[in-house]
GROMACS .gro file of C-alpha atoms in nm:
model
  237
    1MET     CA    1  -2.926 -12.337  -8.662
    2PRO     CA    2  -2.878 -12.369  -8.291
    3ARG     CA    3  -2.771 -12.029  -8.118
    4GLY     CA    4  -2.474 -12.176  -7.923
    5LYS     CA    5  -2.311 -12.363  -8.211
    6ALA     CA    6  -2.321 -12.107  -8.494
    7THR     CA    7  -2.050 -11.875  -8.355
    8GLY     CA    8  -1.761 -11.991  -8.571
    9LYS     CA    9  -1.911 -11.916  -8.912
   10THR     CA   10  -2.096 -11.614  -8.792
   11LEU     CA   11  -1.784 -11.449  -8.648
   12GLY     CA   12  -1.601 -11.529  -8.964
   13ASN     CA   13  -1.831 -11.288  -9.149
   14PRO     CA   14  -1.661 -10.948  -9.175
   15ALA     CA   15  -1.990 -10.757  -9.130
   16CYS     CA   16  -2.071 -10.951  -8.818
   17GLN     CA   17  -1.726 -10.890  -8.675
   18LEU     CA   18  -1.765 -10.513  -8.727
   19LEU     CA   19  -2.100 -10.500  -8.553
   20PHE     CA   20  -1.969 -10.711  -8.268
   21SER     CA   21  -1.669 -10.484  -8.210
   22GLU     CA   22  -1.887 -10.172  -8.210
   23ALA     CA   23  -2.116 -10.326  -7.949
   24LEU     CA   24  -1.819 -10.407  -7.729
   25CYS     CA   25  -1.686 -10.049  -7.757
   26GLN     CA   26  -2.023  -9.902  -7.660
   27LYS     CA   27  -2.041 -10.136  -7.362
   28LYS     CA   28  -1.696 -10.042  -7.235
   29HIS     CA   29  -1.718  -9.667  -7.317
   30PRO     CA   30  -2.075  -9.535  -7.291
   31PRO     CA   31  -2.147  -9.213  -7.488
   32ALA     CA   32  -2.084  -8.878  -7.311
   33LYS     CA   33  -2.388  -8.712  -7.166
   34ASP     CA   34  -2.500  -8.374  -7.291
   35PRO     CA   35  -2.478  -8.109  -7.013
   36LYS     CA   36  -2.809  -7.966  -7.127
   37ASP     CA   37  -2.988  -8.294  -7.060
   38PRO     CA   38  -3.146  -8.294  -6.713
   39PRO     CA   39  -3.038  -8.577  -6.484
   40PRO     CA   40  -3.287  -8.839  -6.388
   41HIS     CA   41  -3.528  -8.745  -6.111
   42SER     CA   42  -3.404  -8.383  -6.144
   43HIS     CA   43  -3.743  -8.219  -6.078
   44THR     CA   44  -3.813  -8.396  -5.753
   45THR     CA   45  -3.464  -8.351  -5.598
   46THR     CA   46  -3.427  -7.986  -5.696
   47GLY     CA   47  -3.769  -7.899  -5.570
   48ASN     CA   48  -3.700  -8.052  -5.227
   49MET     CA   49  -3.362  -7.873  -5.193
   50GLU     CA   50  -3.509  -7.533  -5.283
   51GLU     CA   51  -3.804  -7.559  -5.045
   52GLY     CA   52  -3.597  -7.671  -4.742
   53PRO     CA   53  -3.351  -7.379  -4.697
   54GLN     CA   54  -3.612  -7.119  -4.792
   55GLY     CA   55  -3.850  -7.244  -4.527
   56VAL     CA   56  -3.584  -7.248  -4.257
   57SER     CA   57  -3.456  -6.897  -4.348
   58MET     CA   58  -3.808  -6.748  -4.346
   59ASP     CA   59  -3.876  -6.888  -3.996
   60ARG     CA   60  -3.547  -6.748  -3.873
   61ILE     CA   61  -3.620  -6.408  -4.028
   62LEU     CA   62  -3.965  -6.399  -3.866
   63HIS     CA   63  -3.817  -6.497  -3.528
   64GLU     CA   64  -3.542  -6.234  -3.548
   65THR     CA   65  -3.793  -5.972  -3.664
   66SER     CA   66  -4.013  -6.048  -3.364
   67ALA     CA   67  -3.710  -6.020  -3.132
   68VAL     CA   68  -3.615  -5.683  -3.287
   69GLY     CA   69  -3.976  -5.565  -3.248
   70ARG     CA   70  -3.973  -5.658  -2.877
   71LYS     CA   71  -3.643  -5.477  -2.830
   72LEU     CA   72  -3.783  -5.170  -3.004
   73GLU     CA   73  -4.090  -5.180  -2.778
   74GLY     CA   74  -3.862  -5.198  -2.473
   75MET     CA   75  -3.655  -4.909  -2.603
   76ASP     CA   76  -3.971  -4.711  -2.669
   77SER     CA   77  -4.096  -4.762  -2.312
   78ALA     CA   78  -3.750  -4.673  -2.178
   79MET     CA   79  -3.749  -4.356  -2.385
   80MET     CA   80  -4.094  -4.264  -2.255
   81ALA     CA   81  -3.976  -4.317  -1.895
   82LEU     CA   82  -3.662  -4.113  -1.966
   83THR     CA   83  -3.874  -3.836  -2.117
   84ALA     CA   84  -4.099  -3.831  -1.811
   85GLU     CA   85  -3.799  -3.824  -1.578
   86THR     CA   86  -3.640  -3.543  -1.783
   87ARG     CA   87  -3.963  -3.344  -1.763
   88SER     CA   88  -3.973  -3.396  -1.386
   89MET     CA   89  -3.610  -3.285  -1.354
   90ARG     CA   90  -3.688  -2.974  -1.559
   91LEU     CA   91  -3.973  -2.890  -1.323
   92GLU     CA   92  -3.747  -2.940  -1.022
   93ILE     CA   93  -3.475  -2.724  -1.181
   94ALA     CA   94  -3.733  -2.455  -1.251
   95GLY     CA   95  -3.837  -2.468  -0.885
   96PHE     CA   96  -3.474  -2.444  -0.774
   97GLN     CA   97  -3.420  -2.148  -1.005
   98SER     CA   98  -3.724  -1.977  -0.855
   99GLN     CA   99  -3.595  -2.040  -0.503
  100ILE     CA  100  -3.248  -1.915  -0.597
  101SER     CA  101  -3.403  -1.604  -0.751
  102GLY     CA  102  -3.595  -1.541  -0.429
  103LEU     CA  103  -3.281  -1.595  -0.219
  104ASP     CA  104  -3.088  -1.363  -0.448
  105GLN     CA  105  -3.346  -1.092  -0.393
  106ARG     CA  106  -3.336  -1.147  -0.017
  107VAL     CA  107  -2.955  -1.135  -0.015
  108THR     CA  108  -2.966  -0.812  -0.217
  109THR     CA  109  -3.209  -0.666   0.036
  110VAL     CA  110  -2.989  -0.775   0.326
  111GLU     CA  111  -2.678  -0.632   0.160
  112THR     CA  112  -2.859  -0.302   0.111
  113GLN     CA  113  -2.965  -0.300   0.475
  114VAL     CA  114  -2.614  -0.391   0.591
  115ALA     CA  115  -2.466  -0.113   0.378
  116SER     CA  116  -2.719   0.128   0.529
  117TRP     CA  117  -2.635   0.002   0.880
  118MET     CA  118  -2.264   0.042   0.809
  119ASP     CA  119  -2.325   0.399   0.700
  120ASN     CA  120  -2.535   0.453   1.011
  121GLY     CA  121  -2.263   0.287   1.220
  122GLN     CA  122  -1.998   0.515   1.081
  123GLU     CA  123  -2.221   0.813   1.145
  124LEU     CA  124  -2.286   0.682   1.497
  125MET     CA  125  -1.913   0.644   1.561
  126HIS     CA  126  -1.858   0.999   1.438
  127LEU     CA  127  -2.133   1.126   1.668
  128ARG     CA  128  -1.987   0.930   1.961
  129SER     CA  129  -1.646   1.079   1.890
  130LYS     CA  130  -1.792   1.427   1.889
  131LEU     CA  131  -1.989   1.354   2.206
  132THR     CA  132  -1.675   1.223   2.378
  133ASP     CA  133  -1.482   1.531   2.272
  134LEU     CA  134  -1.756   1.759   2.402
  135GLU     CA  135  -1.779   1.565   2.728
  136ASP     CA  136  -1.401   1.574   2.779
  137ARG     CA  137  -1.400   1.948   2.706
  138SER     CA  138  -1.670   1.998   2.963
  139ARG     CA  139  -1.456   1.803   3.215
  140ARG     CA  140  -1.125   1.969   3.132
  141ASN     CA  141  -1.135   2.165   3.460
  142ASN     CA  142  -1.219   1.854   3.667
  143ILE     CA  143  -0.968   1.675   3.889
  144CYS     CA  144  -1.026   1.330   4.035
  145LEU     CA  145  -0.881   1.307   4.392
  146MET     CA  146  -0.839   0.948   4.515
  147GLY     CA  147  -0.732   0.829   4.859
  148PHE     CA  148  -0.888   1.090   5.090
  149PRO     CA  149  -1.044   0.896   5.381
  150GLU     CA  150  -1.418   0.909   5.427
  151GLY     CA  151  -1.529   1.192   5.660
  152ILE     CA  152  -1.187   1.360   5.678
  153GLU     CA  153  -1.335   1.672   5.517
  154GLY     CA  154  -1.590   1.720   5.794
  155THR     CA  155  -1.898   1.915   5.689
  156ASP     CA  156  -1.736   2.150   5.437
  157LEU     CA  157  -1.555   1.979   5.149
  158PHE     CA  158  -1.487   2.313   4.973
  159SER     CA  159  -1.296   2.461   5.264
  160TYR     CA  160  -1.104   2.138   5.329
  161LEU     CA  161  -0.972   2.112   4.971
  162TRP     CA  162  -0.906   2.490   4.948
  163ASP     CA  163  -0.679   2.459   5.249
  164THR     CA  164  -0.529   2.108   5.189
  165LEU     CA  165  -0.440   2.101   4.817
  166PRO     CA  166  -0.184   2.389   4.824
  167LYS     CA  167  -0.011   2.228   5.124
  168LEU     CA  168  -0.024   1.880   4.969
  169THR     CA  169   0.128   1.991   4.637
  170ASP     CA  170   0.346   2.274   4.780
  171ILE     CA  171   0.204   2.522   4.527
  172THR     CA  172   0.124   2.887   4.595
  173PHE     CA  173  -0.178   2.978   4.385
  174ASP     CA  174  -0.230   3.337   4.278
  175PRO     CA  175  -0.519   3.398   4.266
  176PRO     CA  176  -0.620   3.141   4.533
  177LEU     CA  177  -0.794   2.819   4.436
  178GLU     CA  178  -1.154   2.862   4.329
  179PHE     CA  179  -1.391   2.565   4.294
  180GLU     CA  180  -1.707   2.556   4.086
  181ARG     CA  181  -1.831   2.233   4.249
  182VAL     CA  182  -1.692   1.952   4.463
  183ASN     CA  183  -1.848   1.616   4.546
  184ARG     CA  184  -1.771   1.251   4.619
  185LEU     CA  185  -1.875   0.987   4.363
  186GLY     CA  186  -2.139   0.733   4.456
  187PRO     CA  187  -2.349   0.681   4.765
  188LYS     CA  188  -2.194   0.698   5.111
  189LYS     CA  189  -2.089   0.362   5.258
  190GLN     CA  190  -2.275   0.277   5.574
  191ASP     CA  191  -2.004   0.063   5.734
  192GLY     CA  192  -1.719   0.293   5.629
  193LYS     CA  193  -1.513  -0.004   5.509
  194GLY     CA  194  -1.339  -0.048   5.175
  195TYR     CA  195  -1.162   0.200   4.950
  196PRO     CA  196  -1.282   0.558   5.008
  197ARG     CA  197  -1.495   0.722   4.743
  198PRO     CA  198  -1.306   0.947   4.501
  199ILE     CA  199  -1.363   1.325   4.505
  200ILE     CA  200  -1.441   1.518   4.186
  201ALA     CA  201  -1.332   1.883   4.211
  202CYS     CA  202  -1.429   2.121   3.929
  203LEU     CA  203  -1.197   2.425   3.939
  204LEU     CA  204  -1.301   2.761   3.804
  205HIS     CA  205  -0.972   2.820   3.620
  206HIS     CA  206  -0.832   2.561   3.379
  207GLY     CA  207  -0.474   2.678   3.445
  208GLN     CA  208  -0.499   2.584   3.814
  209ALA     CA  209  -0.631   2.235   3.727
  210ARG     CA  210  -0.349   2.180   3.479
  211GLN     CA  211  -0.089   2.299   3.733
  212LEU     CA  212  -0.215   2.055   3.995
  213LEU     CA  213  -0.205   1.762   3.750
  214GLN     CA  214   0.149   1.846   3.628
  215THR     CA  215   0.280   1.867   3.986
  216ALA     CA  216   0.115   1.535   4.076
  217ARG     CA  217   0.274   1.364   3.775
  218ALA     CA  218   0.617   1.506   3.859
  219GLN     CA  219   0.608   1.421   4.234
  220GLY     CA  220   0.429   1.088   4.207
  221PRO     CA  221   0.187   0.976   4.480
  222LEU     CA  222   0.130   1.256   4.732
  223LYS     CA  223   0.144   1.181   5.106
  224LEU     CA  224  -0.123   1.289   5.349
  225ALA     CA  225   0.014   1.159   5.678
  226THR     CA  226   0.042   0.785   5.600
  227THR     CA  227  -0.219   0.790   5.319
  228GLU     CA  228  -0.131   0.806   4.949
  229ILE     CA  229  -0.325   1.063   4.748
  230ARG     CA  230  -0.345   1.043   4.369
  231LEU     CA  231  -0.466   1.307   4.124
  232SER     CA  232  -0.586   1.236   3.768
  233ALA     CA  233  -0.789   1.402   3.494
  234ASP     CA  234  -1.161   1.328   3.487
  235PHE     CA  235  -1.200   1.173   3.141
  236SER     CA  236  -1.523   1.034   3.005
  237LYS     CA  237  -1.573   0.656   2.982
   0.00000   0.00000   0.00000
């Protein structure tokens, strides 16, 4: 029987109708796939996806590892340079400490010397004070006479002062004035100009020297004609 014309009787068969409806249902609703069944071409696709990212990540890891290694090498060289510089600074500090120690010793020596000089200076001042006291005591009978013109005494300065001082001060000495020595200070001036040289008179009795000085202080400058005469003690410098 021809295939295109036998549909009416064939479809009228209940068994044929059942088979035909099942075929249509399978065509419209295919059976569900089992999750355990691998999809088609699963081995090829999965293999390519696993190899790609792993290859890229390994290259990146190698690159980053190389970069870290270079950085570590740079840090190592920097640490070596820093260590060398630290060692050099330690040597310099040790040299400075040695110099400071030497300076400290020198300063200690100088301080000791200065302390010794200060002690010697104090002793020297004490000796000078004693020397000044002894010199002033040795001059306690001296009188410095200022203002007497040059040559007024003639050839005998002792006799001139023995006669002039009682009249000048209006003092009657008992016993009379007695001089141990009398002289003018400094060399004689050739031209005779300028202030006359002072006269140093050393009296034999300290009481007479003190009386002359007290009278001169009380009366002020003494007058010898038109010339002022001053009397003072002969202190050391």
